[in-house]
């Protein structure tokens, strides 16, 4: 019929219920279906909603698992090349070990059967879950996506610890603590905060409808406390008991040179991947679309607050580096991003954007303060895992009680009360972080101490010097030569006896070594003598043995000669001749030359070296004689200097200008 339009309409005030066919012709209802019909069955709507939830959670879980790649790249760029294979191996095993442990025991300890204590007497309780071992109760295939999501979080917590113990932890110790953390320590905290029966949980109620912590319980939206505090404090305990890396508290410039990470590009790429994955980490914790709290809208807001906190924190740390250090430090900027992400993780769903900015500002300051504090107490954390995850995770949980709003809590959790205004929420948050700290330290410290007592915790100093790639994974030393010795700065080797020339103090800084451009007077005046770069490889001498030693009144072979200041010059010429001849004889044996281009001691270069040594020794005696005539008989103790193998190859190629 021309001009007639038909459609289905519901006459329910809410727009739900059954529908009837209505036909309209020129504004007049001309026909109405006699019997109402259902366009979509309610069961179909429920199934569609459930499928949407599963797709959303699986997608977020995959992105959270992708964060493992970010952790691996970040840690590989933060350690020295000789330990790269080792740290990548540990990141891979975090996933493998954590998957089996969390499947068999961890998920059961965390969520159990999901029933209240009254419904499941003797099983699930407020402290720990029970039942559903190895997911044996997942018979209807409707909850496997939840296990996958929670396992990705568990792997992240374990990976944090590997960063704190990098470059010196034995693999046996790593396997043991990884299993222990992922199957027991972490799942118990998950049960307390996120399960429906845990005593800290915001969703726990007893048979009378009351919560163990009044009103809202502890709110940790995505895991500042559950994931990051657990990993951060476990790493702190481990690195404190294990002790710092060799050389960490030596000369500052030396420590920075020898322990510095290998690749800032990898660090930047790793942090970028982590930032991307963090959107799934936080927004995915909304756990889907269904419910009356508009969870997808909450997820959208979470993405915004996460972005603002991370950006603000990175800017603050960048400004700090420029003001305090005098330059823009990339590492501080990257750690600032992570500090802001960790800090907002607990509150991302219950705060406004302006509050996220404040959380990021204070999060960066917490990170900087914690980093300085652990160094003051000589705690070596190679990746700053505790300042970023442990300290900022603690701050993130506390920030919920300060910046959360009642309206946001109502939208995210469906809890409408005055807990924030009365300070009740802040009290709950403080109780939660204290209990988590005590639990993690109390369970991990005995394990690390036991491993240390059995000699299973740390590699030997020799193995640490060679690198864990060679010791644990069979990587050839030549493959990681740069990580073994190329970053070492030249330093003077200390001897048992003091070195001085008259009243001229001995110089400790390796940067004071003479260059070929120095004059012979400078070399003699400051007590330098010439050594061969390759003396460590000379098969005819002990490693590190000096090539000659001259003391006033003695020839190099130890025999006495005339040292009277008033004697004729011939005696001095004789002693000089003996010294030169002794040094010349010590150079007759050519050192081995390796295939990688060490200093070659042959031909004209040998003659140049002999000339340098002779000139230096002659000038030492001239200077000593002049000082003796002016100040009296001085006891002049001259010992040669051993030059570090990392000196430039051409350091001794041309003699001083005469």
XYZ file of C-alpha atoms in Angstrom:
658
model
C 0.000 0.000 0.000
C 1.463 3.347 -1.040
C 2.410 5.679 1.818
C 2.106 2.983 4.448
C 5.081 2.201 6.703
C 5.219 -0.723 9.101
C 7.560 -1.296 12.051
C 7.768 -3.088 15.365
C 7.302 -1.187 18.597
C 7.235 -1.896 22.299
C 4.620 -0.271 24.459
C 6.601 -0.884 27.640
C 7.763 2.299 29.415
C 11.333 0.951 29.567
C 11.428 -0.189 25.958
C 11.798 -3.828 26.968
C 9.454 -6.740 26.730
C 7.585 -7.965 23.625
C 6.988 -6.015 20.423
C 3.939 -5.539 18.170
C 3.757 -4.755 14.480
C 2.433 -1.245 13.784
C 1.522 0.093 10.330
C 1.021 3.808 9.758
C -0.616 5.428 6.728
C -0.416 9.214 6.505
C 0.033 9.554 10.269
C -2.884 7.224 11.077
C -2.377 3.778 12.542
C -4.148 1.553 10.100
C -3.049 -1.849 11.227
C -1.629 -3.403 14.400
C -0.543 -6.954 14.824
C -2.954 -8.887 16.966
C -0.324 -10.771 18.998
C 2.907 -9.362 20.422
C 6.146 -11.046 19.358
C 9.743 -11.111 20.589
C 12.242 -9.816 18.055
C 15.221 -11.212 20.023
C 14.999 -13.862 22.684
C 16.368 -12.897 26.093
C 18.652 -15.940 26.044
C 20.198 -14.649 22.828
C 20.895 -11.264 24.409
C 22.546 -12.929 27.398
C 24.694 -15.108 25.157
C 25.772 -12.092 23.118
C 26.719 -10.205 26.261
C 28.732 -13.175 27.547
C 30.565 -13.527 24.248
C 31.404 -9.822 24.286
C 32.879 -10.172 27.757
C 35.014 -13.142 26.758
C 36.342 -11.432 23.630
C 37.172 -8.289 25.602
C 38.994 -10.156 28.382
C 40.889 -12.455 26.010
C 42.060 -9.491 23.949
C 43.270 -7.680 27.051
C 44.948 -10.848 28.367
C 46.918 -11.248 25.129
C 48.126 -7.637 25.393
C 49.067 -8.125 29.053
C 51.061 -11.186 28.030
C 52.710 -9.053 25.321
C 54.083 -6.956 28.182
C 56.474 -9.874 28.827
C 58.190 -8.901 25.582
C 58.483 -5.350 26.922
C 59.994 -6.574 30.188
C 62.442 -8.801 28.306
C 63.612 -6.018 25.977
C 63.902 -3.512 28.816
C 65.951 -5.877 30.968
C 68.155 -6.931 28.049
C 69.004 -3.277 27.456
C 69.648 -2.658 31.152
C 72.220 -5.391 31.768
C 75.708 -5.808 30.365
C 76.085 -7.803 27.130
C 77.696 -10.720 28.940
C 74.383 -11.329 30.790
C 71.896 -10.756 27.960
C 71.138 -14.421 27.245
C 70.624 -15.074 30.932
C 68.055 -12.316 31.473
C 66.131 -13.252 28.313
C 66.080 -16.879 29.412
C 64.666 -15.917 32.798
C 61.895 -13.855 31.211
C 60.891 -16.810 29.074
C 60.912 -19.182 32.031
C 58.756 -16.764 34.039
C 55.974 -17.554 31.618
C 56.602 -21.306 31.438
C 57.086 -21.948 35.149
C 54.312 -19.563 36.112
C 51.847 -21.189 33.706
C 52.206 -24.672 35.204
C 52.399 -23.504 38.808
C 49.432 -21.159 38.508
C 47.391 -23.826 36.696
C 47.999 -26.616 39.233
C 47.916 -24.670 42.518
C 48.036 -20.890 42.123
C 44.593 -20.268 40.649
C 43.018 -22.501 43.296
C 44.763 -20.634 46.118
C 43.608 -17.355 44.569
C 39.965 -18.053 43.743
C 39.198 -21.599 44.896
C 35.661 -22.686 44.136
C 34.395 -19.134 44.276
C 31.950 -19.927 47.040
C 31.546 -18.280 50.424
C 32.793 -19.871 53.597
C 29.238 -20.668 54.700
C 28.471 -22.446 51.406
C 31.791 -24.275 51.309
C 32.687 -25.088 54.881
C 36.297 -26.174 55.346
C 37.375 -25.052 51.861
C 37.515 -21.421 50.723
C 38.036 -18.992 53.580
C 39.078 -15.388 54.074
C 42.808 -16.246 53.992
C 43.228 -18.661 51.075
C 41.187 -20.404 48.412
C 40.851 -24.151 47.990
C 39.404 -26.649 45.541
C 39.249 -26.519 41.757
C 42.792 -27.907 41.569
C 44.206 -27.775 38.038
C 40.900 -26.207 36.912
C 39.075 -29.514 37.313
C 35.786 -27.719 38.045
C 35.807 -25.787 34.737
C 33.509 -28.300 33.067
C 31.187 -25.891 31.263
C 33.992 -23.976 29.453
C 32.689 -20.610 30.634
C 35.562 -19.426 32.867
C 38.800 -20.407 31.161
C 39.304 -16.857 29.919
C 39.488 -15.686 33.539
C 42.352 -18.083 34.267
C 44.240 -16.859 31.203
C 43.815 -13.232 32.267
C 44.961 -13.884 35.828
C 47.962 -15.968 34.701
C 49.233 -13.049 32.576
C 49.180 -10.897 35.735
C 51.019 -13.606 37.681
C 53.826 -13.729 35.095
C 54.279 -9.959 35.402
C 54.750 -10.173 39.184
C 57.436 -12.854 38.836
C 59.304 -10.958 36.116
C 59.711 -7.924 38.375
C 61.874 -9.969 40.748
C 64.241 -11.129 38.004
C 65.158 -7.496 37.321
C 66.214 -6.902 40.925
C 68.462 -9.984 41.013
C 69.951 -9.539 37.532
C 73.585 -10.392 36.702
C 74.438 -12.456 39.781
C 71.627 -14.876 40.670
C 72.097 -18.603 40.071
C 69.543 -20.286 37.857
C 68.794 -22.894 40.518
C 67.740 -20.137 42.914
C 65.718 -18.468 40.194
C 63.735 -21.641 39.460
C 62.957 -22.172 43.134
C 61.803 -18.653 43.977
C 59.845 -18.359 40.719
C 57.786 -21.460 41.509
C 57.282 -20.390 45.121
C 56.174 -16.869 44.212
C 53.782 -17.781 41.401
C 52.123 -20.719 43.148
C 51.810 -19.503 46.732
C 52.951 -15.990 47.699
C 51.234 -14.078 44.895
C 47.969 -16.132 44.781
C 47.314 -15.594 48.484
C 47.422 -11.807 48.018
C 45.129 -12.155 44.990
C 42.659 -14.061 47.161
C 42.689 -11.379 49.845
C 41.997 -8.465 47.498
C 40.279 -9.741 44.338
C 38.340 -12.880 45.199
C 34.793 -12.848 46.497
C 35.844 -14.478 49.760
C 39.088 -12.637 50.660
C 39.134 -10.565 53.819
C 40.458 -7.404 52.109
C 38.146 -7.704 49.112
C 35.688 -4.966 48.184
C 33.182 -7.667 47.152
C 33.436 -9.868 50.241
C 30.394 -10.105 52.510
C 29.698 -12.595 55.269
C 26.428 -14.363 55.885
C 25.081 -11.232 57.593
C 25.992 -8.992 54.656
C 28.970 -7.334 56.396
C 32.518 -6.853 55.087
C 35.611 -7.661 57.103
C 36.912 -4.157 56.368
C 33.932 -1.867 56.746
C 32.145 -0.301 53.792
C 34.342 -0.750 50.698
C 37.213 -2.970 51.811
C 40.543 -2.348 50.082
C 40.271 -1.015 46.511
C 43.025 -2.027 44.099
C 41.456 -1.703 40.670
C 44.244 -3.263 38.561
C 47.067 -4.322 40.876
C 49.341 -1.614 42.320
C 49.410 -3.670 45.498
C 48.488 -7.148 44.316
C 50.960 -7.335 41.414
C 53.557 -4.572 41.724
C 54.037 -4.437 45.481
C 54.387 -8.210 45.624
C 57.027 -8.274 42.880
C 58.808 -5.129 44.072
C 59.145 -6.126 47.721
C 60.123 -9.698 46.826
C 62.895 -8.259 44.651
C 63.999 -5.908 47.436
C 64.336 -8.762 49.910
C 66.235 -10.869 47.402
C 68.738 -8.216 46.346
C 69.361 -7.148 49.956
C 70.177 -10.707 51.027
C 72.194 -11.428 47.880
C 74.291 -8.265 48.054
C 75.395 -5.825 45.338
C 77.164 -6.665 42.115
C 80.959 -6.666 42.175
C 82.205 -3.116 41.730
C 78.869 -1.446 42.440
C 80.251 0.644 45.319
C 83.693 1.360 43.990
C 84.830 4.627 42.432
C 81.695 6.326 41.111
C 82.891 6.826 37.549
C 84.233 3.293 37.461
C 80.932 1.814 38.679
C 78.974 3.778 36.108
C 81.312 2.675 33.334
C 81.552 -1.001 34.206
C 77.957 -1.698 35.340
C 76.065 0.471 32.891
C 73.417 -1.211 30.731
C 74.268 -2.088 27.192
C 71.592 -0.491 25.007
C 69.368 2.538 25.590
C 67.501 1.784 22.372
C 66.292 -1.532 23.772
C 65.295 0.166 27.026
C 63.213 2.733 25.153
C 61.530 0.085 23.022
C 60.771 -2.040 26.073
C 59.152 0.842 27.956
C 57.069 1.736 24.894
C 55.742 -1.833 24.693
C 54.980 -1.811 28.415
C 53.105 1.481 28.124
C 50.968 0.051 25.339
C 50.268 -3.153 27.259
C 49.390 -1.194 30.378
C 46.128 -0.053 28.751
C 45.021 -3.690 28.652
C 46.437 -4.239 32.138
C 44.307 -1.441 33.627
C 41.300 -1.185 31.331
C 40.975 -4.966 31.114
C 40.455 -5.057 34.871
C 36.959 -3.656 34.231
C 36.259 -7.314 33.318
C 33.731 -6.825 30.553
C 30.521 -5.240 29.495
C 27.783 -6.917 31.541
C 26.398 -5.541 34.772
C 24.649 -2.395 35.876
C 27.830 -0.342 36.382
C 28.571 0.449 32.715
C 31.955 -1.252 32.900
C 32.936 -0.398 29.339
C 32.509 3.281 30.138
C 34.742 2.749 33.153
C 37.333 1.070 30.902
C 37.368 4.117 28.645
C 37.986 6.408 31.589
C 40.734 4.104 32.845
C 42.625 4.543 29.570
C 42.547 8.325 30.018
C 43.710 8.363 33.643
C 46.481 5.881 32.815
C 47.771 8.118 30.035
C 47.744 11.295 32.111
C 49.568 9.767 35.078
C 52.323 8.224 32.936
C 52.860 11.405 30.931
C 52.986 13.625 34.011
C 55.433 11.394 35.851
C 57.820 11.215 32.893
C 57.811 15.014 32.575
C 58.577 15.480 36.268
C 61.533 13.078 36.192
C 62.823 14.758 33.033
C 62.716 18.169 34.702
C 64.468 16.718 37.735
C 67.278 15.291 35.605
C 67.851 18.663 33.917
C 67.862 20.606 37.183
C 69.694 18.146 39.431
C 72.052 16.492 36.948
C 72.495 19.264 34.418
C 71.326 17.237 31.432
C 68.302 15.308 30.182
C 68.666 11.730 31.381
C 66.876 9.174 29.195
C 66.919 6.434 31.821
C 65.204 8.661 34.390
C 62.568 9.631 31.830
C 61.824 5.983 31.026
C 61.608 5.033 34.685
C 59.334 8.037 35.195
C 56.878 6.590 32.686
C 56.817 3.281 34.543
C 56.506 5.025 37.918
C 53.424 6.907 36.726
C 51.847 3.753 35.301
C 52.382 1.761 38.492
C 51.161 4.613 40.699
C 47.803 4.986 38.959
C 47.089 1.270 38.545
C 45.164 0.950 41.821
C 43.132 4.133 41.394
C 42.695 4.321 37.608
C 38.989 3.415 37.739
C 37.953 5.559 40.709
C 39.638 8.950 40.150
C 39.188 11.946 37.865
C 41.821 12.975 35.272
C 43.109 15.857 37.420
C 43.652 13.393 40.281
C 45.561 11.091 37.926
C 47.897 13.996 37.182
C 48.546 14.505 40.901
C 49.124 10.793 41.386
C 51.703 10.880 38.581
C 53.516 13.880 40.092
C 53.822 12.301 43.515
C 54.606 8.926 41.960
C 57.693 10.328 40.242
C 58.869 11.862 43.513
C 58.328 8.572 45.332
C 60.399 6.794 42.690
C 63.267 9.297 42.941
C 63.269 9.167 46.733
C 63.171 5.374 46.894
C 65.964 5.075 44.320
C 68.201 7.386 46.346
C 67.320 5.648 49.605
C 68.256 2.117 48.568
C 71.582 3.324 47.147
C 72.344 5.037 50.429
C 71.921 1.687 52.172
C 74.060 -0.043 49.505
C 71.236 -2.048 47.960
C 71.952 -2.811 44.313
C 68.794 -2.978 42.187
C 70.025 -3.043 38.559
C 66.639 -2.195 37.003
C 65.292 0.025 39.809
C 62.551 -2.593 40.233
C 61.780 -1.755 43.844
C 61.583 2.039 43.421
C 59.352 1.633 40.352
C 57.142 -1.283 41.373
C 57.434 -1.655 45.131
C 57.505 1.976 46.301
C 55.211 3.367 43.598
C 52.839 0.417 44.036
C 52.549 1.273 47.723
C 51.899 4.924 46.880
C 49.280 3.937 44.308
C 47.253 2.038 46.907
C 47.429 4.916 49.379
C 46.395 7.365 46.641
C 43.014 5.636 46.365
C 42.111 6.775 49.865
C 43.177 10.349 49.042
C 41.945 11.009 45.501
C 39.068 8.573 44.883
C 35.524 9.963 44.685
C 32.322 8.334 45.882
C 30.667 8.698 42.481
C 33.527 6.932 40.705
C 33.536 4.114 43.273
C 29.781 3.727 42.756
C 30.202 3.414 38.978
C 33.135 1.000 39.164
C 32.092 -1.143 42.129
C 28.411 -0.370 42.743
C 29.202 0.765 46.311
C 27.532 4.004 47.312
C 28.688 5.268 50.722
C 30.743 7.943 52.454
C 33.917 5.882 52.999
C 36.103 8.434 51.197
C 34.760 11.480 53.028
C 35.064 9.898 56.476
C 38.610 8.596 55.956
C 37.456 4.999 56.175
C 38.784 4.246 52.698
C 42.244 5.618 53.516
C 42.344 3.457 56.636
C 41.459 0.367 54.612
C 44.172 1.144 52.067
C 46.846 1.561 54.755
C 45.854 -1.732 56.383
C 46.076 -3.436 53.010
C 49.574 -2.233 52.073
C 50.996 -3.008 55.510
C 49.652 -6.548 55.414
C 50.951 -7.126 51.886
C 54.434 -5.885 52.878
C 54.549 -8.121 55.945
C 53.329 -11.134 53.983
C 55.808 -10.791 51.120
C 58.836 -10.049 53.307
C 57.871 -12.736 55.819
C 57.511 -15.446 53.165
C 60.325 -14.543 50.755
C 63.097 -13.703 53.246
C 63.330 -17.237 54.735
C 63.515 -18.708 51.242
C 66.352 -16.427 50.118
C 68.240 -16.947 53.383
C 67.947 -20.713 53.023
C 69.201 -20.578 49.439
C 72.122 -18.413 50.545
C 73.055 -20.776 53.361
C 73.243 -23.699 50.898
C 75.296 -21.680 48.407
C 72.553 -21.723 45.791
C 71.677 -18.044 45.675
C 74.609 -16.288 44.023
C 77.288 -17.159 41.485
C 80.955 -16.902 42.435
C 82.890 -13.653 41.802
C 84.820 -15.361 39.012
C 81.597 -16.477 37.315
C 80.121 -13.019 37.734
C 83.192 -11.498 36.091
C 82.995 -13.874 33.133
C 79.273 -13.311 32.735
C 76.284 -15.591 33.215
C 75.950 -16.146 29.471
C 79.238 -18.064 29.440
C 78.755 -19.765 32.814
C 75.087 -20.758 32.657
C 74.317 -20.891 28.935
C 77.528 -21.912 27.182
C 77.941 -18.696 25.211
C 81.565 -18.312 24.095
C 83.533 -15.560 25.783
C 84.496 -13.998 22.456
C 80.814 -13.458 21.737
C 80.485 -11.130 24.723
C 84.026 -9.749 24.923
C 82.702 -6.195 24.992
C 80.710 -6.926 28.103
C 83.668 -8.446 29.908
C 86.358 -5.804 29.699
C 85.762 -2.996 27.199
C 83.769 -0.789 29.529
C 86.416 -0.822 32.254
C 88.241 2.455 32.689
C 92.042 2.466 33.179
C 92.936 2.557 36.852
C 96.143 2.265 38.785
C 96.727 -1.098 40.380
C 97.254 -0.781 44.108
C 100.399 -2.265 45.665
C 101.183 -3.223 49.239
C 103.908 -0.600 49.640
C 103.248 3.138 49.384
C 104.316 4.935 46.221
C 105.671 8.432 46.393
C 108.463 10.596 45.076
C 109.707 12.914 47.786
C 106.745 14.942 48.950
C 104.739 14.488 45.744
C 101.564 12.541 46.611
C 100.624 9.426 44.675
C 97.735 9.941 42.267
C 94.899 7.442 42.522
C 92.787 8.518 39.576
C 93.422 6.545 36.411
C 92.814 9.647 34.314
C 96.206 10.965 35.504
C 98.099 8.396 33.475
C 100.683 10.022 31.179
C 100.002 10.241 27.480
C 102.661 10.065 24.754
C 102.478 13.854 24.532
C 103.773 14.283 28.088
C 107.381 15.367 28.386
C 110.025 13.217 30.006
C 110.237 15.694 32.884
C 106.539 15.236 33.647
C 106.917 11.465 33.573
C 109.908 11.524 35.928
C 108.495 14.201 38.229
C 105.278 12.295 38.914
C 106.788 8.883 39.410
C 105.485 7.214 36.269
C 107.338 4.352 34.684
C 106.566 2.556 31.460
C 104.747 -0.758 31.390
C 103.648 -2.965 28.537
C 99.920 -3.215 27.822
C 100.236 -6.910 27.132
C 102.330 -7.715 30.230
C 99.466 -9.833 31.576
C 99.937 -12.181 28.644
C 103.762 -12.466 28.862
C 104.431 -16.203 29.370
C 107.753 -15.494 31.020
C 106.417 -13.398 33.863
C 103.707 -13.716 36.481
C 100.419 -11.992 35.617
C 100.647 -8.356 36.559
C 104.407 -8.479 37.318
C 106.114 -5.084 36.740
C 108.910 -4.978 34.184
C 111.474 -3.337 36.464
C 111.959 -1.588 39.794
C 114.547 0.996 40.739
C 115.186 2.409 44.198
C 117.773 4.955 45.165
C 120.977 3.236 46.210
C 120.167 -0.053 44.489
C 120.503 -1.387 40.999
C 117.535 -3.198 39.515
C 118.988 -6.584 40.456
C 119.158 -5.536 44.107
C 122.937 -4.962 44.414
C 124.235 -1.902 46.302
C 125.977 0.908 44.460
C 127.409 4.264 45.484
C 124.584 6.607 46.421
C 126.591 9.404 48.066
C 125.251 12.719 46.789
C 128.761 14.112 46.634
C 130.296 11.309 44.588
C 131.322 11.752 40.998
C 128.872 11.459 38.195
C 130.376 8.236 36.976
C 128.724 6.236 39.717
C 125.405 7.663 38.701
C 126.049 6.895 35.082
C 126.912 3.390 36.094
C 123.641 2.919 37.967
C 121.733 4.383 35.055
C 123.482 2.012 32.701
C 122.621 -0.957 34.902
C 118.989 0.130 35.056
C 118.720 0.559 31.305
C 120.417 -2.767 30.647
C 118.146 -4.562 33.114
C 115.042 -3.112 31.499
C 116.396 -3.938 28.075
C 117.020 -7.533 29.088
C 113.510 -7.846 30.509
C 112.131 -6.979 27.083
C 114.017 -9.661 25.169
C 111.140 -12.071 25.640
C 108.323 -11.038 23.352
C 104.830 -11.242 24.790
C 102.179 -13.318 23.071
C 100.064 -11.502 20.548
C 96.415 -12.469 20.382
C 94.397 -12.583 17.196
C 92.288 -9.531 18.048
C 95.066 -7.003 17.566
C 96.847 -6.541 20.902
C 99.961 -4.342 21.043
C 102.716 -5.954 18.968
C 106.149 -5.802 20.581
C 108.540 -6.278 17.674
C 111.073 -4.472 15.513
C 111.153 -0.702 15.775
C 108.448 -0.634 18.414
C 110.696 -2.589 20.771
C 113.456 -0.047 20.244
C 111.030 2.821 20.889
C 109.916 1.218 24.137
C 113.502 0.678 25.286
C 114.286 4.327 24.561
C 111.254 5.488 26.537
C 112.238 3.393 29.540
C 115.855 4.539 29.419
C 114.912 8.219 29.200
C 112.437 7.902 32.055
C 114.920 6.166 34.336
C 117.729 8.615 33.589
C 115.508 11.578 34.297
C 114.341 10.035 37.578
C 117.916 9.914 38.805
C 118.641 13.441 37.630
C 115.634 14.703 39.521
C 116.547 12.646 42.602
C 120.092 14.011 42.607
C 118.863 17.588 42.337
C 116.432 17.119 45.204
C 119.094 15.440 47.344
C 121.472 18.373 46.912
C 118.740 20.858 47.757
C 116.958 19.112 50.640
C 119.399 16.556 51.861
C 119.452 12.803 51.445
C 115.890 11.731 50.637
C 114.661 8.154 50.610
C 113.140 7.933 47.159
C 110.970 4.926 46.552
C 110.115 4.502 42.890
C 107.943 1.630 41.748
C 106.593 1.116 38.256
C 103.015 1.446 37.229
C 100.933 -1.360 35.740
C 98.643 -0.094 33.015
C 95.184 -1.607 32.657
C 94.728 -3.763 29.495
C 91.922 -1.480 28.347
C 94.349 1.384 27.516
C 94.417 2.430 23.825
C 96.636 0.347 21.602
C 98.781 3.291 20.503
C 99.414 4.564 24.040
C 103.107 3.673 23.907
C 103.831 3.910 20.176
C 105.813 7.165 20.089
C 108.478 8.284 22.587
C 108.385 11.653 24.323
C 109.947 14.499 22.385
C 113.584 15.048 23.422
